[in-house]
mmCIF file of C-alpha atoms in Angstrom:
data_model
loop_
_atom_site.group_PDB
_atom_site.id
_atom_site.type_symbol
_atom_site.label_atom_id
_atom_site.label_comp_id
_atom_site.label_asym_id
_atom_site.label_seq_id
_atom_site.Cartn_x
_atom_site.Cartn_y
_atom_site.Cartn_z
ATOM 1 C CA MET A 1 -77.936 43.612 97.521
ATOM 2 C CA SER A 2 -80.412 43.359 100.448
ATOM 3 C CA GLU A 3 -79.658 44.951 103.880
ATOM 4 C CA GLN A 4 -78.499 42.298 106.488
ATOM 5 C CA LYS A 5 -81.237 42.296 109.382
ATOM 6 C CA LYS A 6 -79.644 43.722 112.354
ATOM 7 C CA THR A 7 -79.476 41.733 115.711
ATOM 8 C CA ARG A 8 -81.817 42.707 118.612
ATOM 9 C CA ARG A 9 -78.477 43.747 120.213
ATOM 10 C CA GLN A 10 -77.509 46.077 117.590
ATOM 11 C CA MET A 11 -80.800 47.750 117.444
ATOM 12 C CA LEU A 12 -80.606 48.317 121.243
ATOM 13 C CA GLU A 13 -77.354 49.583 120.875
ATOM 14 C CA GLU A 14 -78.405 52.045 118.320
ATOM 15 C CA PHE A 15 -81.189 53.320 120.857
ATOM 16 C CA VAL A 16 -78.694 53.615 123.475
ATOM 17 C CA ALA A 17 -76.400 55.552 121.340
ATOM 18 C CA ARG A 18 -79.141 58.125 120.383
ATOM 19 C CA LYS A 19 -80.432 58.491 123.862
ATOM 20 C CA PRO A 20 -77.729 57.388 126.549
ATOM 21 C CA ASP A 21 -79.833 58.427 129.544
ATOM 22 C CA ASP A 22 -82.915 56.497 128.664
ATOM 23 C CA ALA A 23 -83.370 53.855 131.250
ATOM 24 C CA PHE A 24 -85.347 51.208 129.681
ATOM 25 C CA SER A 25 -83.240 51.156 126.459
ATOM 26 C CA ARG A 26 -80.044 50.591 128.597
ATOM 27 C CA TYR A 27 -81.813 48.164 130.824
ATOM 28 C CA GLY A 28 -82.881 46.112 127.512
ATOM 29 C CA LEU A 29 -79.288 46.276 126.384
ATOM 30 C CA ALA A 30 -78.016 45.096 129.429
ATOM 31 C CA MET A 31 -80.417 42.280 129.760
ATOM 32 C CA GLU A 32 -79.872 41.294 125.988
ATOM 33 C CA CYS A 33 -76.034 41.152 126.667
ATOM 34 C CA MET A 34 -76.559 38.962 129.862
ATOM 35 C CA ASN A 35 -79.100 36.452 128.432
ATOM 36 C CA SER A 36 -76.667 36.157 125.209
ATOM 37 C CA GLY A 37 -73.871 35.326 127.207
ATOM 38 C CA ASP A 38 -71.817 38.505 127.388
ATOM 39 C CA PRO A 39 -71.827 39.278 131.140
ATOM 40 C CA ALA A 40 -68.738 41.761 130.581
ATOM 41 C CA SER A 41 -71.015 43.999 128.449
ATOM 42 C CA ALA A 42 -74.033 43.554 130.523
ATOM 43 C CA ASP A 43 -71.880 44.588 133.666
ATOM 44 C CA GLU A 44 -70.887 47.900 132.039
ATOM 45 C CA HIS A 45 -74.549 48.659 130.784
ATOM 46 C CA PHE A 46 -75.935 47.817 134.397
ATOM 47 C CA ARG A 47 -73.288 50.187 135.947
ATOM 48 C CA ALA A 48 -73.970 52.999 133.471
ATOM 49 C CA LEU A 49 -77.717 52.406 134.125
ATOM 50 C CA LEU A 50 -77.512 52.546 137.764
ATOM 51 C CA HIS A 51 -75.219 55.488 137.783
ATOM 52 C CA GLY A 52 -77.282 57.613 135.704
ATOM 53 C CA ASN A 53 -80.799 56.282 136.805
ATOM 54 C CA ALA A 54 -80.465 55.189 140.270
ATOM 55 C CA GLU A 55 -84.178 55.013 140.668
ATOM 56 C CA TYR A 56 -84.684 52.286 138.079
ATOM 57 C CA ILE A 57 -85.450 49.665 140.479
ATOM 58 C CA PRO A 58 -85.580 46.499 138.154
ATOM 59 C CA ALA A 59 -82.245 46.585 137.405
ATOM 60 C CA TYR A 60 -80.770 46.136 140.741
ATOM 61 C CA LEU A 61 -82.122 42.522 141.163
ATOM 62 C CA MET A 62 -81.282 41.433 137.615
ATOM 63 C CA TYR A 63 -77.633 42.781 138.109
ATOM 64 C CA ALA A 64 -77.289 41.022 141.185
ATOM 65 C CA GLN A 65 -78.606 37.814 140.005
ATOM 66 C CA MET A 66 -76.058 38.001 137.247
ATOM 67 C CA LEU A 67 -73.291 38.867 139.644
ATOM 68 C CA VAL A 68 -74.228 35.717 141.898
ATOM 69 C CA ARG A 69 -74.051 33.658 138.762
ATOM 70 C CA GLU A 70 -70.626 35.235 137.905
ATOM 71 C CA SER A 71 -69.310 34.162 141.324
ATOM 72 C CA ARG A 72 -69.060 37.785 142.687
ATOM 73 C CA PRO A 73 -71.338 37.554 145.638
ATOM 74 C CA ALA A 74 -69.728 40.409 147.606
ATOM 75 C CA GLU A 75 -70.527 42.708 144.705
ATOM 76 C CA ALA A 76 -74.066 41.511 144.341
ATOM 77 C CA ARG A 77 -74.705 42.184 148.119
ATOM 78 C CA THR A 78 -73.434 45.787 147.530
ATOM 79 C CA VAL A 79 -75.891 45.991 144.684
ATOM 80 C CA LEU A 80 -78.792 44.569 146.447
ATOM 81 C CA SER A 81 -78.155 46.811 149.430
ATOM 82 C CA SER A 82 -78.446 49.871 147.157
ATOM 83 C CA GLY A 83 -81.414 48.318 145.445
ATOM 84 C CA ILE A 84 -83.118 47.920 148.654
ATOM 85 C CA ALA A 85 -82.736 51.436 149.740
ATOM 86 C CA ALA A 86 -83.742 52.803 146.226
ATOM 87 C CA ALA A 87 -87.152 50.497 146.462
ATOM 88 C CA GLU A 88 -87.730 51.669 149.840
ATOM 89 C CA LYS A 89 -87.395 55.164 148.743
ATOM 90 C CA LYS A 90 -89.676 54.508 146.060
ATOM 91 C CA GLY A 91 -92.111 52.809 147.994
ATOM 92 C CA ASP A 92 -91.691 49.554 145.964
ATOM 93 C CA GLN A 93 -92.424 47.010 148.445
ATOM 94 C CA HIS A 94 -92.404 44.063 146.107
ATOM 95 C CA ALA A 95 -88.989 44.751 144.508
ATOM 96 C CA ARG A 96 -87.808 45.437 148.003
ATOM 97 C CA SER A 97 -88.856 41.928 149.272
ATOM 98 C CA GLU A 98 -87.451 40.172 146.467
ATOM 99 C CA MET A 99 -83.922 41.684 146.900
ATOM 100 C CA GLU A 100 -84.037 41.233 150.705
ATOM 101 C CA THR A 101 -84.782 37.560 150.132
ATOM 102 C CA LEU A 102 -81.848 37.210 147.738
ATOM 103 C CA LEU A 103 -79.701 39.271 150.012
ATOM 104 C CA SER A 104 -80.429 36.963 152.951
ATOM 105 C CA GLU A 105 -79.604 33.925 150.928
ATOM 106 C CA LEU A 106 -76.318 35.320 150.099
ATOM 107 C CA ALA A 107 -75.502 36.206 153.690
ATOM 108 C CA MET B 1 -130.454 45.703 109.868
ATOM 109 C CA GLY B 2 -129.349 49.241 110.246
ATOM 110 C CA CYS B 3 -125.796 49.788 110.202
ATOM 111 C CA ARG B 4 -123.093 52.520 109.869
ATOM 112 C CA GLN B 5 -121.994 53.953 106.841
ATOM 113 C CA ALA B 6 -118.210 53.011 106.118
ATOM 114 C CA SER B 7 -116.069 55.870 105.391
ATOM 115 C CA SER B 8 -112.796 57.210 106.121
ATOM 116 C CA GLU B 9 -114.588 60.489 106.937
ATOM 117 C CA GLN B 10 -117.426 59.087 108.830
ATOM 118 C CA GLY B 11 -118.050 62.141 110.967
ATOM 119 C CA LEU B 12 -118.524 64.195 107.771
ATOM 120 C CA VAL B 13 -120.873 61.633 106.310
ATOM 121 C CA LEU B 14 -122.868 61.483 109.570
ATOM 122 C CA SER B 15 -123.058 65.254 109.735
ATOM 123 C CA ALA B 16 -124.275 65.301 106.142
ATOM 124 C CA MET B 17 -126.954 62.660 106.937
ATOM 125 C CA GLY B 18 -128.274 64.702 109.907
ATOM 126 C CA PHE B 19 -127.237 62.122 112.314
ATOM 127 C CA MET B 20 -128.425 63.248 115.837
ATOM 128 C CA GLY B 21 -129.085 60.255 118.149
ATOM 129 C CA PRO B 22 -128.098 56.597 118.738
ATOM 130 C CA GLU B 23 -127.489 54.343 115.816
ATOM 131 C CA ARG B 24 -128.322 50.773 115.451
ATOM 132 C CA ILE B 25 -125.400 48.293 114.362
ATOM 133 C CA PRO B 26 -124.820 44.575 114.249
ATOM 134 C CA LEU B 27 -122.482 43.605 116.955
ATOM 135 C CA PHE B 28 -120.006 40.678 116.912
ATOM 136 C CA PRO B 29 -118.729 39.830 120.485
ATOM 137 C CA LEU B 30 -115.019 38.551 120.290
ATOM 138 C CA ASN B 31 -112.100 37.631 122.436
ATOM 139 C CA VAL B 32 -110.603 40.828 121.182
ATOM 140 C CA VAL B 33 -110.289 44.465 121.765
ATOM 141 C CA LEU B 34 -110.359 46.075 118.364
ATOM 142 C CA LEU B 35 -108.876 49.729 118.511
ATOM 143 C CA PRO B 36 -109.178 52.454 115.832
ATOM 144 C CA GLY B 37 -106.791 51.911 112.979
ATOM 145 C CA ALA B 38 -106.034 48.296 113.805
ATOM 146 C CA ILE B 39 -106.245 45.659 111.261
ATOM 147 C CA LEU B 40 -108.505 42.561 112.173
ATOM 148 C CA PRO B 41 -108.308 39.510 109.957
ATOM 149 C CA LEU B 42 -111.363 37.329 110.807
ATOM 150 C CA HIS B 43 -112.549 33.821 109.644
ATOM 151 C CA ILE B 44 -116.239 33.841 109.449
ATOM 152 C CA PHE B 45 -117.911 30.687 109.765
ATOM 153 C CA GLU B 46 -121.052 31.155 111.648
ATOM 154 C CA SER B 47 -124.321 31.624 109.716
ATOM 155 C CA ARG B 48 -125.411 34.862 111.616
ATOM 156 C CA TYR B 49 -121.794 36.394 110.921
ATOM 157 C CA ARG B 50 -121.727 35.381 107.335
ATOM 158 C CA GLN B 51 -124.996 37.048 106.912
ATOM 159 C CA MET B 52 -123.809 40.038 108.783
ATOM 160 C CA VAL B 53 -120.586 40.223 106.699
ATOM 161 C CA ARG B 54 -122.415 40.022 103.402
ATOM 162 C CA HIS B 55 -124.813 42.781 104.496
ATOM 163 C CA CYS B 56 -121.803 45.072 105.537
ATOM 164 C CA VAL B 57 -120.218 44.287 102.191
ATOM 165 C CA ASP B 58 -123.126 45.045 100.120
ATOM 166 C CA GLU B 59 -124.177 47.867 101.869
ATOM 167 C CA LYS B 60 -120.616 49.321 102.640
ATOM 168 C CA CYS B 61 -121.449 49.675 106.336
ATOM 169 C CA ASP B 62 -119.556 48.691 109.432
ATOM 170 C CA PHE B 63 -120.311 46.154 112.207
ATOM 171 C CA GLY B 64 -119.404 46.575 115.869
ATOM 172 C CA VAL B 65 -116.593 44.443 117.560
ATOM 173 C CA LEU B 66 -116.973 44.177 121.379
ATOM 174 C CA LEU B 67 -114.964 42.250 124.032
ATOM 175 C CA ALA B 68 -116.563 38.969 125.221
ATOM 176 C CA LEU B 69 -115.908 38.310 128.861
ATOM 177 C CA PRO B 70 -117.083 35.288 130.990
ATOM 178 C CA LYS B 71 -119.428 37.571 132.725
ATOM 179 C CA GLY B 72 -120.741 39.125 129.454
ATOM 180 C CA ILE B 73 -119.844 41.600 126.862
ATOM 181 C CA VAL B 74 -118.193 45.100 127.537
ATOM 182 C CA ARG B 75 -120.391 48.083 126.810
ATOM 183 C CA VAL B 76 -117.812 49.988 124.798
ATOM 184 C CA GLY B 77 -116.419 48.686 121.618
ATOM 185 C CA CYS B 78 -115.210 49.848 117.951
ATOM 186 C CA THR B 79 -116.837 49.640 114.693
ATOM 187 C CA ALA B 80 -115.066 47.561 112.044
ATOM 188 C CA GLN B 81 -115.041 48.042 108.477
ATOM 189 C CA VAL B 82 -114.601 45.142 106.141
ATOM 190 C CA THR B 83 -111.742 46.246 103.662
ATOM 191 C CA GLU B 84 -111.309 43.080 101.819
ATOM 192 C CA VAL B 85 -112.951 39.652 101.531
ATOM 193 C CA VAL B 86 -109.673 37.538 101.059
ATOM 194 C CA LYS B 87 -111.413 34.353 100.341
ATOM 195 C CA ARG B 88 -114.933 32.710 99.941
ATOM 196 C CA TYR B 89 -115.423 29.176 100.624
ATOM 197 C CA ASN B 90 -117.913 26.998 98.782
ATOM 198 C CA ASP B 91 -119.820 26.313 101.998
ATOM 199 C CA GLY B 92 -120.309 29.938 102.737
ATOM 200 C CA ARG B 93 -117.547 30.565 105.161
ATOM 201 C CA MET B 94 -115.178 33.630 104.372
ATOM 202 C CA ASP B 95 -111.792 35.134 105.252
ATOM 203 C CA ILE B 96 -111.936 38.839 105.567
ATOM 204 C CA ILE B 97 -109.714 41.808 106.634
ATOM 205 C CA SER B 98 -111.379 44.479 108.595
ATOM 206 C CA VAL B 99 -110.095 47.737 110.023
ATOM 207 C CA GLY B 100 -111.086 49.360 113.338
ATOM 208 C CA ARG B 101 -112.797 52.667 112.902
ATOM 209 C CA SER B 102 -114.927 54.345 115.525
ATOM 210 C CA PRO B 103 -115.485 53.680 119.257
ATOM 211 C CA PHE B 104 -118.905 53.458 120.580
ATOM 212 C CA ARG B 105 -120.824 52.759 123.676
ATOM 213 C CA ILE B 106 -124.042 50.699 123.698
ATOM 214 C CA THR B 107 -126.887 52.474 124.937
ATOM 215 C CA GLN B 108 -129.366 49.545 124.652
ATOM 216 C CA LEU B 109 -129.112 46.030 123.553
ATOM 217 C CA ILE B 110 -132.055 45.229 121.239
ATOM 218 C CA ASN B 111 -132.167 41.415 121.484
ATOM 219 C CA SER B 112 -130.197 40.405 124.352
ATOM 220 C CA ASP B 113 -131.133 36.911 124.150
ATOM 221 C CA ALA B 114 -130.044 36.534 120.556
ATOM 222 C CA TYR B 115 -126.406 35.589 121.437
ATOM 223 C CA ALA B 116 -127.221 32.617 123.473
ATOM 224 C CA ASN B 117 -129.832 31.675 120.522
ATOM 225 C CA ASP B 118 -127.223 31.852 117.640
ATOM 226 C CA GLU B 119 -128.901 35.056 116.445
ATOM 227 C CA LEU B 120 -127.372 38.277 115.584
ATOM 228 C CA LEU B 121 -127.024 40.579 118.346
ATOM 229 C CA GLN B 122 -127.639 44.164 117.622
ATOM 230 C CA GLY B 123 -127.375 47.482 119.669
ATOM 231 C CA ASP B 124 -128.278 51.060 119.717
ATOM 232 C CA VAL B 125 -125.079 52.910 120.233
ATOM 233 C CA ASP B 126 -123.743 56.218 120.831
ATOM 234 C CA PHE B 127 -120.217 57.000 118.677
ATOM 235 C CA LEU B 128 -117.616 58.373 120.907
ATOM 236 C CA ASP B 129 -115.370 61.392 120.064
ATOM 237 C CA ASP B 130 -112.233 62.571 121.929
ATOM 238 C CA ARG B 131 -113.180 65.493 124.036
ATOM 239 C CA GLU B 132 -109.675 67.061 123.465
ATOM 240 C CA HIS B 133 -106.706 66.336 121.125
ATOM 241 C CA ARG B 134 -103.833 67.880 122.865
ATOM 242 C CA THR B 135 -100.960 65.865 123.889
ATOM 243 C CA ASP B 136 -98.075 66.357 126.271
ATOM 244 C CA ALA B 137 -94.875 66.372 124.325
ATOM 245 C CA ARG B 138 -92.648 64.695 127.028
ATOM 246 C CA THR B 139 -95.270 61.984 127.659
ATOM 247 C CA GLN B 140 -95.503 61.300 123.896
ATOM 248 C CA ASP B 141 -91.643 61.079 123.557
ATOM 249 C CA GLU B 142 -91.355 58.551 126.477
ATOM 250 C CA LEU B 143 -94.235 56.756 124.936
ATOM 251 C CA MET B 144 -92.453 56.282 121.590
ATOM 252 C CA ARG B 145 -89.213 55.235 123.256
ATOM 253 C CA LEU B 146 -90.691 52.609 125.315
ATOM 254 C CA TYR B 147 -92.613 51.374 122.263
ATOM 255 C CA GLU B 148 -89.654 51.285 120.208
ATOM 256 C CA VAL B 149 -87.764 49.262 122.636
ATOM 257 C CA CYS B 150 -90.783 46.962 123.573
ATOM 258 C CA HIS B 151 -91.429 46.269 119.890
ATOM 259 C CA THR B 152 -87.700 45.469 119.030
ATOM 260 C CA LEU B 153 -87.650 43.136 122.053
ATOM 261 C CA ILE B 154 -90.813 41.328 121.248
ATOM 262 C CA PHE B 155 -90.496 41.245 117.415
ATOM 263 C CA GLU B 156 -86.892 41.352 116.913
ATOM 264 C CA ASP B 157 -87.682 44.586 114.450
ATOM 265 C CA TYR B 158 -87.917 48.229 114.506
ATOM 266 C CA PRO B 159 -91.491 49.504 114.581
ATOM 267 C CA ARG B 160 -91.896 50.474 111.131
ATOM 268 C CA ASN B 161 -95.354 51.832 111.379
ATOM 269 C CA LEU B 162 -94.434 54.975 113.359
ATOM 270 C CA GLU B 163 -93.278 57.146 110.527
ATOM 271 C CA GLY B 164 -95.980 59.593 109.351
ATOM 272 C CA GLU B 165 -98.223 58.446 112.115
ATOM 273 C CA ALA B 166 -100.393 61.306 113.425
ATOM 274 C CA ALA B 167 -99.692 61.936 117.062
ATOM 275 C CA GLU B 168 -103.344 61.473 118.118
ATOM 276 C CA ASN B 169 -103.251 57.956 116.799
ATOM 277 C CA LEU B 170 -100.223 57.045 118.597
ATOM 278 C CA SER B 171 -101.854 55.294 121.536
ATOM 279 C CA PHE B 172 -104.177 53.192 119.609
ATOM 280 C CA LEU B 173 -101.220 52.203 117.175
ATOM 281 C CA VAL B 174 -99.042 51.288 120.201
ATOM 282 C CA ALA B 175 -101.854 49.365 122.126
ATOM 283 C CA SER B 176 -102.892 47.414 118.925
ATOM 284 C CA THR B 177 -99.346 46.386 118.019
ATOM 285 C CA LEU B 178 -98.077 45.322 121.295
ATOM 286 C CA PRO B 179 -99.423 41.967 122.876
ATOM 287 C CA LEU B 180 -100.952 43.927 125.974
ATOM 288 C CA ASP B 181 -103.455 42.344 128.256
ATOM 289 C CA LEU B 182 -106.899 42.585 126.787
ATOM 290 C CA LEU B 183 -108.445 44.553 129.936
ATOM 291 C CA TRP B 184 -105.642 47.176 129.373
ATOM 292 C CA LYS B 185 -106.405 47.540 125.744
ATOM 293 C CA GLN B 186 -110.060 47.923 126.733
ATOM 294 C CA GLN B 187 -109.104 50.683 129.152
ATOM 295 C CA ILE B 188 -107.174 52.753 126.492
ATOM 296 C CA LEU B 189 -110.369 52.310 124.194
ATOM 297 C CA GLU B 190 -112.660 53.720 126.695
ATOM 298 C CA LEU B 191 -110.467 56.935 127.429
ATOM 299 C CA ARG B 192 -111.673 59.856 125.595
ATOM 300 C CA SER B 193 -108.329 61.932 125.379
ATOM 301 C CA GLU B 194 -105.379 60.926 123.662
ATOM 302 C CA ALA B 195 -103.158 62.698 126.371
ATOM 303 C CA ASP B 196 -104.946 60.210 129.001
ATOM 304 C CA ARG B 197 -104.326 57.435 126.788
ATOM 305 C CA GLN B 198 -100.751 58.077 126.392
ATOM 306 C CA GLN B 199 -100.362 58.797 130.012
ATOM 307 C CA ARG B 200 -102.143 55.426 130.926
ATOM 308 C CA LEU B 201 -99.864 53.497 128.399
ATOM 309 C CA VAL B 202 -96.540 54.968 129.626
ATOM 310 C CA GLY B 203 -97.423 53.863 133.064
ATOM 311 C CA TYR B 204 -98.249 50.536 131.843
ATOM 312 C CA LEU B 205 -95.420 49.807 129.923
ATOM 313 C CA ARG B 206 -93.084 51.163 132.393
ATOM 314 C CA GLU B 207 -94.138 48.333 134.538
ATOM 315 C CA TRP B 208 -94.493 45.734 131.874
ATOM 316 C CA ALA B 209 -91.278 46.243 129.671
ATOM 317 C CA PRO B 210 -88.678 45.251 132.200
ATOM 318 C CA HIS B 211 -90.328 41.834 132.558
ATOM 319 C CA LEU B 212 -89.950 41.289 128.705
ATOM 320 C CA GLN B 213 -86.588 39.838 129.034
ATOM 321 C CA LYS B 214 -86.783 37.822 132.295
ATOM 322 C CA GLN B 215 -86.311 34.298 131.460
ATOM 323 C CA GLU B 216 -85.103 31.083 133.206
ATOM 324 C CA LYS B 217 -81.739 32.463 133.357
ATOM 325 C CA ALA B 218 -83.103 35.089 135.812
ATOM 326 C CA HIS B 219 -83.722 32.250 138.174
ATOM 327 C CA VAL B 220 -80.494 31.830 140.209
ATOM 328 C CA ARG B 221 -79.531 29.563 142.780
ATOM 329 C CA ALA B 222 -78.142 31.233 145.811
ATOM 330 C CA GLY B 223 -77.483 29.192 148.866
ATOM 331 C CA GLY B 224 -79.113 26.084 147.375
ATOM 332 C CA SER B 225 -82.543 27.895 147.201
ATOM 333 C CA SER B 226 -84.180 29.094 144.008
ATOM 334 C CA VAL B 227 -85.034 32.724 143.951
ATOM 335 C CA ASN B 228 -88.119 33.800 142.000
#
């Protein structure tokens, strides 16, 4: 009997289980959950990611955009504020500017 | 037409031949950066390249692949060994499989007008060896993790070609498998230390990888304005 091919999400879950602190694996899994219509799991993985890797800048904007789509603007604003501070600390002006734009539109 | 002996142990062969200086090889400018170990299937239809491939197959020697840019060809390329002629057409065209072997730098183009005149370009080249082979374990580990995830996201499958791969080939394997920008691949080809190549790739993949899953869903509307 041939082995059934794993889904991309299952493969990413394996990577995260093997290395829970790896930022990009966790980000990939959060994005995969988000894009496949599972915002609850995406939320969980974005939170875990930013808890363990607060300097992983790309996650803030993606997470905030998802929260906006989920009609959770207050939480989106909190995430964006943290993200702007993290981007500033890291000197990532482009990410900071993107997040400031979204934050201003949510005001 | 001079050309380099094709061998899996080319360094030893050249030493045995007493090779010291530049060597003349036929050149094939393409919109490709060939890296050592990478497989390159080619459909050969132009007369000059049909002749070149026939010569390389008969003499068991390599040709040089160079990235062709709008402003001209780059100076650092990689030799290609023809490993299989998959199909020969009645009109002389061929489908071949080649594999990247040795990086080289052109020291002199022999007939620089040849390309425009539909003739075969040749060049004197120096073959480029790595100046050191040490790698940093942490960088290598990060590169493997980034590669695993990128490969899975792009191809929806694990990278199966990692097993048994020598550490000093990791950068070429990663850069030839992932659909990276050609100029980035060219940079990897031109670096002469595996540690430098791995470090450069980690930096690039860190920037590149988070964009792989961004799609139309990432564009949200907030307050009636689209956010890019």
